[in-house]
PDB file of C-alpha atoms in Angstrom:
ATOM      1  CA  UNK A   1       0.000   0.000   0.000  1.00 49.00           C
ATOM      2  CA  UNK A   2       2.978   2.267  -0.214  1.00 43.00           C
ATOM      3  CA  UNK A   3       6.528   2.796  -1.372  1.00 40.00           C
ATOM      4  CA  UNK A   4       9.580   1.571   0.541  1.00 36.00           C
ATOM      5  CA  UNK A   5      12.179   4.234  -0.149  1.00 37.00           C
ATOM      6  CA  UNK A   6      13.874   7.234   1.347  1.00 35.00           C
ATOM      7  CA  UNK A   7      11.746  10.359   1.243  1.00 36.00           C
ATOM      8  CA  UNK A   8      14.080  12.954  -0.328  1.00 39.00           C
ATOM      9  CA  UNK A   9      12.572  15.517   1.986  1.00 37.00           C
ATOM     10  CA  UNK A  10      15.087  18.138   0.884  1.00 39.00           C
ATOM     11  CA  UNK A  11      13.247  18.306  -2.413  1.00 37.00           C
ATOM     12  CA  UNK A  12       9.984  19.205  -0.766  1.00 40.00           C
ATOM     13  CA  UNK A  13       8.416  22.444  -1.891  1.00 36.00           C
ATOM     14  CA  UNK A  14       9.405  25.363   0.358  1.00 35.00           C
ATOM     15  CA  UNK A  15       6.973  26.188   3.097  1.00 32.00           C
ATOM     16  CA  UNK A  16       4.341  28.820   2.585  1.00 35.00           C
ATOM     17  CA  UNK A  17       4.097  31.660   5.076  1.00 34.00           C
ATOM     18  CA  UNK A  18       3.405  30.334   8.552  1.00 33.00           C
ATOM     19  CA  UNK A  19       0.322  31.746  10.211  1.00 33.00           C
ATOM     20  CA  UNK A  20      -0.998  31.405  13.757  1.00 34.00           C
ATOM     21  CA  UNK A  21      -3.782  28.897  14.308  1.00 37.00           C
ATOM     22  CA  UNK A  22      -7.288  30.183  14.770  1.00 40.00           C
ATOM     23  CA  UNK A  23      -8.763  26.807  15.682  1.00 51.00           C
ATOM     24  CA  UNK A  24     -10.920  26.768  18.817  1.00 46.00           C
ATOM     25  CA  UNK A  25      -9.009  25.803  21.935  1.00 49.00           C
ATOM     26  CA  UNK A  26      -5.574  26.063  20.330  1.00 47.00           C
ATOM     27  CA  UNK A  27      -5.065  29.812  20.503  1.00 46.00           C
ATOM     28  CA  UNK A  28      -2.321  29.453  23.125  1.00 52.00           C
ATOM     29  CA  UNK A  29      -0.641  26.383  21.602  1.00 48.00           C
ATOM     30  CA  UNK A  30       2.240  27.824  19.571  1.00 77.00           C
ATOM     31  CA  UNK A  31       3.458  26.086  17.575  1.00 93.00           C
ATOM     32  CA  UNK A  32       0.881  23.412  16.885  1.00 97.00           C
ATOM     33  CA  UNK A  33       2.162  19.893  17.461  1.00 98.00           C
ATOM     34  CA  UNK A  34       1.757  17.347  14.669  1.00 98.00           C
ATOM     35  CA  UNK A  35       2.438  13.700  15.504  1.00 98.00           C
ATOM     36  CA  UNK A  36       3.536  11.417  12.659  1.00 98.00           C
ATOM     37  CA  UNK A  37       3.525   7.677  13.237  1.00 98.00           C
ATOM     38  CA  UNK A  38       6.803   5.914  12.433  1.00 98.00           C
ATOM     39  CA  UNK A  39       7.127   2.229  13.200  1.00 97.00           C
ATOM     40  CA  UNK A  40       6.276  -1.283  11.999  1.00 97.00           C
ATOM     41  CA  UNK A  41       2.906  -0.157  10.636  1.00 97.00           C
ATOM     42  CA  UNK A  42       4.646   2.179   8.164  1.00 97.00           C
ATOM     43  CA  UNK A  43       7.155   1.749   5.342  1.00 97.00           C
ATOM     44  CA  UNK A  44      10.592   3.424   5.254  1.00 95.00           C
ATOM     45  CA  UNK A  45      10.382   6.896   3.752  1.00 96.00           C
ATOM     46  CA  UNK A  46       6.637   7.319   4.181  1.00 98.00           C
ATOM     47  CA  UNK A  47       6.656   8.948   7.643  1.00 98.00           C
ATOM     48  CA  UNK A  48       9.459  11.273   6.560  1.00 98.00           C
ATOM     49  CA  UNK A  49       7.550  12.365   3.457  1.00 98.00           C
ATOM     50  CA  UNK A  50       4.436  13.097   5.511  1.00 98.00           C
ATOM     51  CA  UNK A  51       6.520  14.994   8.065  1.00 98.00           C
ATOM     52  CA  UNK A  52       8.094  17.076   5.293  1.00 98.00           C
ATOM     53  CA  UNK A  53       4.652  17.849   3.892  1.00 98.00           C
ATOM     54  CA  UNK A  54       3.432  19.034   7.276  1.00 98.00           C
ATOM     55  CA  UNK A  55       6.533  21.183   7.777  1.00 98.00           C
ATOM     56  CA  UNK A  56       5.957  22.724   4.358  1.00 98.00           C
ATOM     57  CA  UNK A  57       2.416  23.751   5.272  1.00 98.00           C
ATOM     58  CA  UNK A  58       1.378  27.206   6.441  1.00 97.00           C
ATOM     59  CA  UNK A  59       0.465  25.966   9.914  1.00 97.00           C
ATOM     60  CA  UNK A  60       3.904  26.166  11.504  1.00 96.00           C
ATOM     61  CA  UNK A  61       3.771  22.641  12.923  1.00 98.00           C
ATOM     62  CA  UNK A  62       6.195  21.275  15.446  1.00 98.00           C
ATOM     63  CA  UNK A  63       6.417  17.820  13.841  1.00 98.00           C
ATOM     64  CA  UNK A  64       7.282  14.869  16.074  1.00 98.00           C
ATOM     65  CA  UNK A  65       7.507  11.165  15.333  1.00 98.00           C
ATOM     66  CA  UNK A  66       5.650   8.685  17.537  1.00 98.00           C
ATOM     67  CA  UNK A  67       5.943   4.925  17.597  1.00 97.00           C
ATOM     68  CA  UNK A  68       7.622   1.941  19.227  1.00 95.00           C
ATOM     69  CA  UNK A  69      11.163   3.033  18.343  1.00 93.00           C
ATOM     70  CA  UNK A  70      10.665   6.755  18.989  1.00 97.00           C
ATOM     71  CA  UNK A  71      11.105   8.883  22.109  1.00 95.00           C
ATOM     72  CA  UNK A  72       7.335   9.354  22.240  1.00 96.00           C
ATOM     73  CA  UNK A  73       4.817   6.528  22.017  1.00 97.00           C
ATOM     74  CA  UNK A  74       1.290   6.699  20.648  1.00 98.00           C
ATOM     75  CA  UNK A  75      -0.755   7.350  23.777  1.00 97.00           C
ATOM     76  CA  UNK A  76      -3.599   9.407  25.172  1.00 97.00           C
ATOM     77  CA  UNK A  77      -1.056  11.655  26.879  1.00 97.00           C
ATOM     78  CA  UNK A  78       0.890  12.342  23.674  1.00 97.00           C
ATOM     79  CA  UNK A  79      -2.275  12.929  21.665  1.00 98.00           C
ATOM     80  CA  UNK A  80      -3.662  15.325  24.255  1.00 96.00           C
ATOM     81  CA  UNK A  81      -0.895  17.791  23.462  1.00 93.00           C
ATOM     82  CA  UNK A  82      -1.250  17.495  19.681  1.00 98.00           C
ATOM     83  CA  UNK A  83      -3.322  19.198  17.022  1.00 98.00           C
ATOM     84  CA  UNK A  84      -2.814  16.533  14.345  1.00 98.00           C
ATOM     85  CA  UNK A  85      -2.111  12.821  14.218  1.00 98.00           C
ATOM     86  CA  UNK A  86      -0.861  11.614  10.818  1.00 98.00           C
ATOM     87  CA  UNK A  87      -0.815   7.964   9.757  1.00 98.00           C
ATOM     88  CA  UNK A  88       1.466   7.437   6.745  1.00 98.00           C
ATOM     89  CA  UNK A  89       1.630   4.640   4.203  1.00 97.00           C
ATOM     90  CA  UNK A  90       2.671   1.134   5.099  1.00 97.00           C
ATOM     91  CA  UNK A  91       2.203  -2.489   4.163  1.00 95.00           C
ATOM     92  CA  UNK A  92      -0.838  -4.710   4.420  1.00 96.00           C
ATOM     93  CA  UNK A  93      -3.874  -3.423   6.286  1.00 97.00           C
ATOM     94  CA  UNK A  94      -4.033  -6.536   8.465  1.00 96.00           C
ATOM     95  CA  UNK A  95      -0.389  -6.130   9.486  1.00 97.00           C
ATOM     96  CA  UNK A  96      -0.728  -2.425  10.165  1.00 97.00           C
ATOM     97  CA  UNK A  97      -3.868  -2.813  12.245  1.00 98.00           C
ATOM     98  CA  UNK A  98      -2.248  -5.592  14.254  1.00 97.00           C
ATOM     99  CA  UNK A  99       0.346  -3.090  15.460  1.00 97.00           C
ATOM    100  CA  UNK A 100      -2.096  -0.216  15.988  1.00 98.00           C
ATOM    101  CA  UNK A 101      -5.308  -1.800  17.239  1.00 98.00           C
ATOM    102  CA  UNK A 102      -4.397  -1.154  20.887  1.00 97.00           C
ATOM    103  CA  UNK A 103      -4.338   2.584  20.072  1.00 98.00           C
ATOM    104  CA  UNK A 104      -7.781   2.605  18.440  1.00 98.00           C
ATOM    105  CA  UNK A 105      -9.645   4.035  21.410  1.00 98.00           C
ATOM    106  CA  UNK A 106      -7.029   6.723  22.097  1.00 98.00           C
ATOM    107  CA  UNK A 107      -7.032   7.875  18.458  1.00 98.00           C
ATOM    108  CA  UNK A 108     -10.824   7.914  18.262  1.00 98.00           C
ATOM    109  CA  UNK A 109     -11.125   9.894  21.494  1.00 98.00           C
ATOM    110  CA  UNK A 110      -8.461  12.348  20.299  1.00 98.00           C
ATOM    111  CA  UNK A 111     -10.297  13.112  17.062  1.00 98.00           C
ATOM    112  CA  UNK A 112     -13.745  13.119  18.653  1.00 98.00           C
ATOM    113  CA  UNK A 113     -12.578  15.755  21.143  1.00 98.00           C
ATOM    114  CA  UNK A 114     -11.404  18.086  18.359  1.00 98.00           C
ATOM    115  CA  UNK A 115      -8.158  16.626  17.034  1.00 98.00           C
ATOM    116  CA  UNK A 116      -7.286  16.150  13.380  1.00 98.00           C
ATOM    117  CA  UNK A 117      -6.448  12.859  11.656  1.00 98.00           C
ATOM    118  CA  UNK A 118      -4.573  12.654   8.364  1.00 99.00           C
ATOM    119  CA  UNK A 119      -4.331   9.283   6.640  1.00 98.00           C
ATOM    120  CA  UNK A 120      -2.233   8.534   3.555  1.00 98.00           C
ATOM    121  CA  UNK A 121      -2.783   5.243   1.697  1.00 98.00           C
ATOM    122  CA  UNK A 122      -2.555   2.678   4.551  1.00 98.00           C
ATOM    123  CA  UNK A 123      -3.446   5.545   6.889  1.00 98.00           C
ATOM    124  CA  UNK A 124      -6.554   6.002   4.774  1.00 98.00           C
ATOM    125  CA  UNK A 125      -7.433   2.321   5.027  1.00 98.00           C
ATOM    126  CA  UNK A 126      -6.951   2.512   8.800  1.00 98.00           C
ATOM    127  CA  UNK A 127      -9.519   5.317   9.049  1.00 98.00           C
ATOM    128  CA  UNK A 128     -12.109   2.752   7.967  1.00 98.00           C
ATOM    129  CA  UNK A 129     -13.767   0.047  10.002  1.00 97.00           C
ATOM    130  CA  UNK A 130     -12.934  -3.401   8.603  1.00 95.00           C
ATOM    131  CA  UNK A 131     -10.488  -3.300  10.286  1.00 98.00           C
ATOM    132  CA  UNK A 132      -9.574   0.194  11.373  1.00 98.00           C
ATOM    133  CA  UNK A 133     -10.152   3.081  13.722  1.00 98.00           C
ATOM    134  CA  UNK A 134     -13.750   3.643  12.605  1.00 98.00           C
ATOM    135  CA  UNK A 135     -13.324   7.354  11.879  1.00 98.00           C
ATOM    136  CA  UNK A 136     -15.410   7.431   8.693  1.00 98.00           C
ATOM    137  CA  UNK A 137     -19.194   7.383   8.264  1.00 98.00           C
ATOM    138  CA  UNK A 138     -18.592   4.458   5.948  1.00 98.00           C
ATOM    139  CA  UNK A 139     -15.555   2.365   5.057  1.00 98.00           C
ATOM    140  CA  UNK A 140     -12.720   1.769   2.605  1.00 98.00           C
ATOM    141  CA  UNK A 141     -11.830  -0.786  -0.053  1.00 98.00           C
ATOM    142  CA  UNK A 142      -9.121  -1.445  -2.649  1.00 98.00           C
ATOM    143  CA  UNK A 143      -9.305   0.798  -5.675  1.00 98.00           C
ATOM    144  CA  UNK A 144      -7.678  -1.884  -7.845  1.00 98.00           C
ATOM    145  CA  UNK A 145     -10.558  -4.245  -6.996  1.00 98.00           C
ATOM    146  CA  UNK A 146     -13.282  -1.745  -7.892  1.00 98.00           C
ATOM    147  CA  UNK A 147     -15.266  -1.850 -11.121  1.00 98.00           C
ATOM    148  CA  UNK A 148     -13.593  -0.091 -14.067  1.00 98.00           C
ATOM    149  CA  UNK A 149     -10.443   0.701 -12.045  1.00 98.00           C
ATOM    150  CA  UNK A 150      -7.648   2.160 -14.159  1.00 98.00           C
ATOM    151  CA  UNK A 151      -4.979   0.320 -12.133  1.00 98.00           C
ATOM    152  CA  UNK A 152      -4.956  -3.480 -12.058  1.00 95.00           C
ATOM    153  CA  UNK A 153      -1.963  -4.435  -9.909  1.00 95.00           C
ATOM    154  CA  UNK A 154      -0.450  -3.623  -6.513  1.00 97.00           C
ATOM    155  CA  UNK A 155       2.847  -2.513  -8.087  1.00 97.00           C
ATOM    156  CA  UNK A 156       4.189   1.033  -7.783  1.00 98.00           C
ATOM    157  CA  UNK A 157       2.498   3.011 -10.525  1.00 98.00           C
ATOM    158  CA  UNK A 158       0.692   6.221 -11.422  1.00 98.00           C
ATOM    159  CA  UNK A 159      -2.970   6.999 -11.057  1.00 98.00           C
ATOM    160  CA  UNK A 160      -4.987   9.836 -12.476  1.00 98.00           C
ATOM    161  CA  UNK A 161      -7.372  11.687 -10.174  1.00 98.00           C
ATOM    162  CA  UNK A 162      -9.687  14.651 -10.472  1.00 98.00           C
ATOM    163  CA  UNK A 163      -8.635  16.878  -7.556  1.00 98.00           C
ATOM    164  CA  UNK A 164     -11.222  19.581  -7.008  1.00 98.00           C
ATOM    165  CA  UNK A 165     -12.028  19.316 -10.702  1.00 95.00           C
ATOM    166  CA  UNK A 166      -8.440  19.432 -12.021  1.00 97.00           C
ATOM    167  CA  UNK A 167      -6.857  16.318 -13.538  1.00 98.00           C
ATOM    168  CA  UNK A 168      -3.591  15.313 -11.831  1.00 98.00           C
ATOM    169  CA  UNK A 169      -1.341  12.256 -11.825  1.00 98.00           C
ATOM    170  CA  UNK A 170      -0.027  10.879  -8.526  1.00 98.00           C
ATOM    171  CA  UNK A 171       2.135   8.072  -7.170  1.00 98.00           C
ATOM    172  CA  UNK A 172      -0.009   5.059  -6.305  1.00 98.00           C
ATOM    173  CA  UNK A 173       0.519   1.672  -4.696  1.00 98.00           C
ATOM    174  CA  UNK A 174      -2.625  -0.295  -3.873  1.00 98.00           C
ATOM    175  CA  UNK A 175      -4.338   2.618  -2.187  1.00 98.00           C
ATOM    176  CA  UNK A 176      -7.947   2.686  -1.015  1.00 98.00           C
ATOM    177  CA  UNK A 177     -11.083   4.310  -2.210  1.00 98.00           C
ATOM    178  CA  UNK A 178     -13.592   5.636   0.302  1.00 98.00           C
ATOM    179  CA  UNK A 179     -17.352   5.334   0.537  1.00 96.00           C
ATOM    180  CA  UNK A 180     -19.605   7.149   2.950  1.00 96.00           C
ATOM    181  CA  UNK A 181     -23.277   6.977   3.729  1.00 95.00           C
ATOM    182  CA  UNK A 182     -25.394   9.330   1.564  1.00 91.00           C
ATOM    183  CA  UNK A 183     -26.467  11.270   4.656  1.00 91.00           C
ATOM    184  CA  UNK A 184     -22.869  11.961   5.725  1.00 93.00           C
ATOM    185  CA  UNK A 185     -21.661  15.556   5.682  1.00 92.00           C
ATOM    186  CA  UNK A 186     -18.421  14.782   3.836  1.00 97.00           C
ATOM    187  CA  UNK A 187     -16.414  16.861   1.366  1.00 97.00           C
ATOM    188  CA  UNK A 188     -15.109  14.881  -1.600  1.00 98.00           C
ATOM    189  CA  UNK A 189     -11.726  16.355  -2.486  1.00 98.00           C
ATOM    190  CA  UNK A 190     -10.699  13.977  -5.272  1.00 98.00           C
ATOM    191  CA  UNK A 191     -12.084  11.110  -7.328  1.00 98.00           C
ATOM    192  CA  UNK A 192     -10.571   8.324  -9.413  1.00 98.00           C
ATOM    193  CA  UNK A 193     -11.515   8.020 -13.114  1.00 98.00           C
ATOM    194  CA  UNK A 194     -14.210   5.444 -12.284  1.00 98.00           C
ATOM    195  CA  UNK A 195     -15.882   7.879  -9.892  1.00 98.00           C
ATOM    196  CA  UNK A 196     -14.709   6.283  -6.657  1.00 98.00           C
ATOM    197  CA  UNK A 197     -13.592   8.721  -3.955  1.00 98.00           C
ATOM    198  CA  UNK A 198      -9.808   9.138  -3.801  1.00 98.00           C
ATOM    199  CA  UNK A 199      -9.675  11.793  -1.064  1.00 98.00           C
ATOM    200  CA  UNK A 200     -12.174  13.280   1.330  1.00 98.00           C
ATOM    201  CA  UNK A 201     -12.557  15.307   4.496  1.00 98.00           C
ATOM    202  CA  UNK A 202     -15.264  14.561   7.054  1.00 98.00           C
ATOM    203  CA  UNK A 203     -16.062  15.414  10.624  1.00 97.00           C
ATOM    204  CA  UNK A 204     -15.819  12.988  13.512  1.00 98.00           C
ATOM    205  CA  UNK A 205     -17.252  14.387  16.711  1.00 97.00           C
ATOM    206  CA  UNK A 206     -15.621  17.784  17.208  1.00 97.00           C
ATOM    207  CA  UNK A 207     -12.637  16.854  15.034  1.00 98.00           C
ATOM    208  CA  UNK A 208     -11.932  16.310  11.361  1.00 98.00           C
ATOM    209  CA  UNK A 209     -10.548  13.459   9.298  1.00 98.00           C
ATOM    210  CA  UNK A 210      -8.694  13.833   5.998  1.00 98.00           C
ATOM    211  CA  UNK A 211      -7.799  10.741   3.979  1.00 98.00           C
ATOM    212  CA  UNK A 212      -6.260  10.073   0.576  1.00 98.00           C
ATOM    213  CA  UNK A 213      -5.651   6.878  -1.381  1.00 98.00           C
ATOM    214  CA  UNK A 214      -2.769   7.944  -3.647  1.00 98.00           C
ATOM    215  CA  UNK A 215       0.413   9.648  -2.398  1.00 98.00           C
ATOM    216  CA  UNK A 216       0.406  13.439  -2.913  1.00 98.00           C
ATOM    217  CA  UNK A 217       3.292  13.607  -0.415  1.00 98.00           C
ATOM    218  CA  UNK A 218       5.555  11.509  -2.670  1.00 98.00           C
ATOM    219  CA  UNK A 219       8.850  13.147  -3.611  1.00 96.00           C
ATOM    220  CA  UNK A 220      10.798  12.814  -6.834  1.00 97.00           C
ATOM    221  CA  UNK A 221      12.823   9.932  -5.408  1.00 95.00           C
ATOM    222  CA  UNK A 222       9.736   7.736  -5.212  1.00 98.00           C
ATOM    223  CA  UNK A 223       8.976   8.172  -8.899  1.00 98.00           C
ATOM    224  CA  UNK A 224      12.594   7.771 -10.006  1.00 97.00           C
ATOM    225  CA  UNK A 225      13.161   4.624  -7.947  1.00 97.00           C
ATOM    226  CA  UNK A 226      10.025   3.041  -9.412  1.00 97.00           C
ATOM    227  CA  UNK A 227      10.954   4.043 -12.961  1.00 97.00           C
ATOM    228  CA  UNK A 228       7.979   6.379 -13.180  1.00 98.00           C
ATOM    229  CA  UNK A 229       7.827   9.817 -14.706  1.00 96.00           C
ATOM    230  CA  UNK A 230       5.525  12.637 -13.769  1.00 95.00           C
ATOM    231  CA  UNK A 231       5.554  16.238 -14.947  1.00 94.00           C
ATOM    232  CA  UNK A 232       4.467  17.679 -11.628  1.00 96.00           C
ATOM    233  CA  UNK A 233       4.672  16.429  -8.049  1.00 97.00           C
ATOM    234  CA  UNK A 234       1.537  16.430  -5.933  1.00 98.00           C
ATOM    235  CA  UNK A 235       2.846  18.367  -2.936  1.00 98.00           C
ATOM    236  CA  UNK A 236       0.415  21.218  -3.557  1.00 98.00           C
ATOM    237  CA  UNK A 237      -2.448  18.721  -3.354  1.00 98.00           C
ATOM    238  CA  UNK A 238      -1.105  17.342  -0.107  1.00 98.00           C
ATOM    239  CA  UNK A 239      -0.949  20.851   1.302  1.00 98.00           C
ATOM    240  CA  UNK A 240      -4.527  21.416   0.170  1.00 98.00           C
ATOM    241  CA  UNK A 241      -5.607  18.326   2.118  1.00 98.00           C
ATOM    242  CA  UNK A 242      -3.761  19.561   5.213  1.00 98.00           C
ATOM    243  CA  UNK A 243      -5.502  22.920   4.950  1.00 98.00           C
ATOM    244  CA  UNK A 244      -8.878  21.246   4.450  1.00 98.00           C
ATOM    245  CA  UNK A 245      -8.564  19.092   7.550  1.00 98.00           C
ATOM    246  CA  UNK A 246      -7.221  21.946   9.691  1.00 98.00           C
ATOM    247  CA  UNK A 247      -9.902  24.453   8.749  1.00 93.00           C
ATOM    248  CA  UNK A 248     -12.877  24.298  11.085  1.00 69.00           C
TER     249      UNK A 248
END
């Protein structure tokens, strides 16, 4: 569900102007803390790419890694001091959830109380319910298994999406699509060519959840290592998703 390569974070687009947060309850939290999972439920390079994306945003995040091998573990205490929890790409959903299932309640309570969740590829799958954290008013499934999918294998490849109406090409490796109940108040940010949802933002309690199936955070290294060519990286789309999930 993701690439296994170094992130090339030095190639990340320069950060936009940093602005103070205006989100309720965070007026005195400067800078905002963003936690990025790094551990056995992620693939090498994916946490670093997500961290670089967050640092490049206009929110002035203090980005910190959390996970079994980090100074800070995923916990209620760590999440209490954070504005965002980001779950990057990784391997199989079953393997990832095995490592993270004990944190399900803490993550759900964090978002429900007003926190933000960002999920990329495997992190998007994990926002679902079968299995997952149950943060969506619906669930996830494999795009490659959907009717009329434009990608047929789990290999590193490219996928075309319509992002807010504009056609873009992104790095893709067995990412999810998302479905939500018709009554859900969700914002569809991007769709695949067959109409399935590739990225969306939705509320969960007092918080917000942003998920994406492809990899807008992918750097040039990912494409080069996979022998893929793209005219334009998707960092601006990743930043758009960050803004969408952070805006109340």
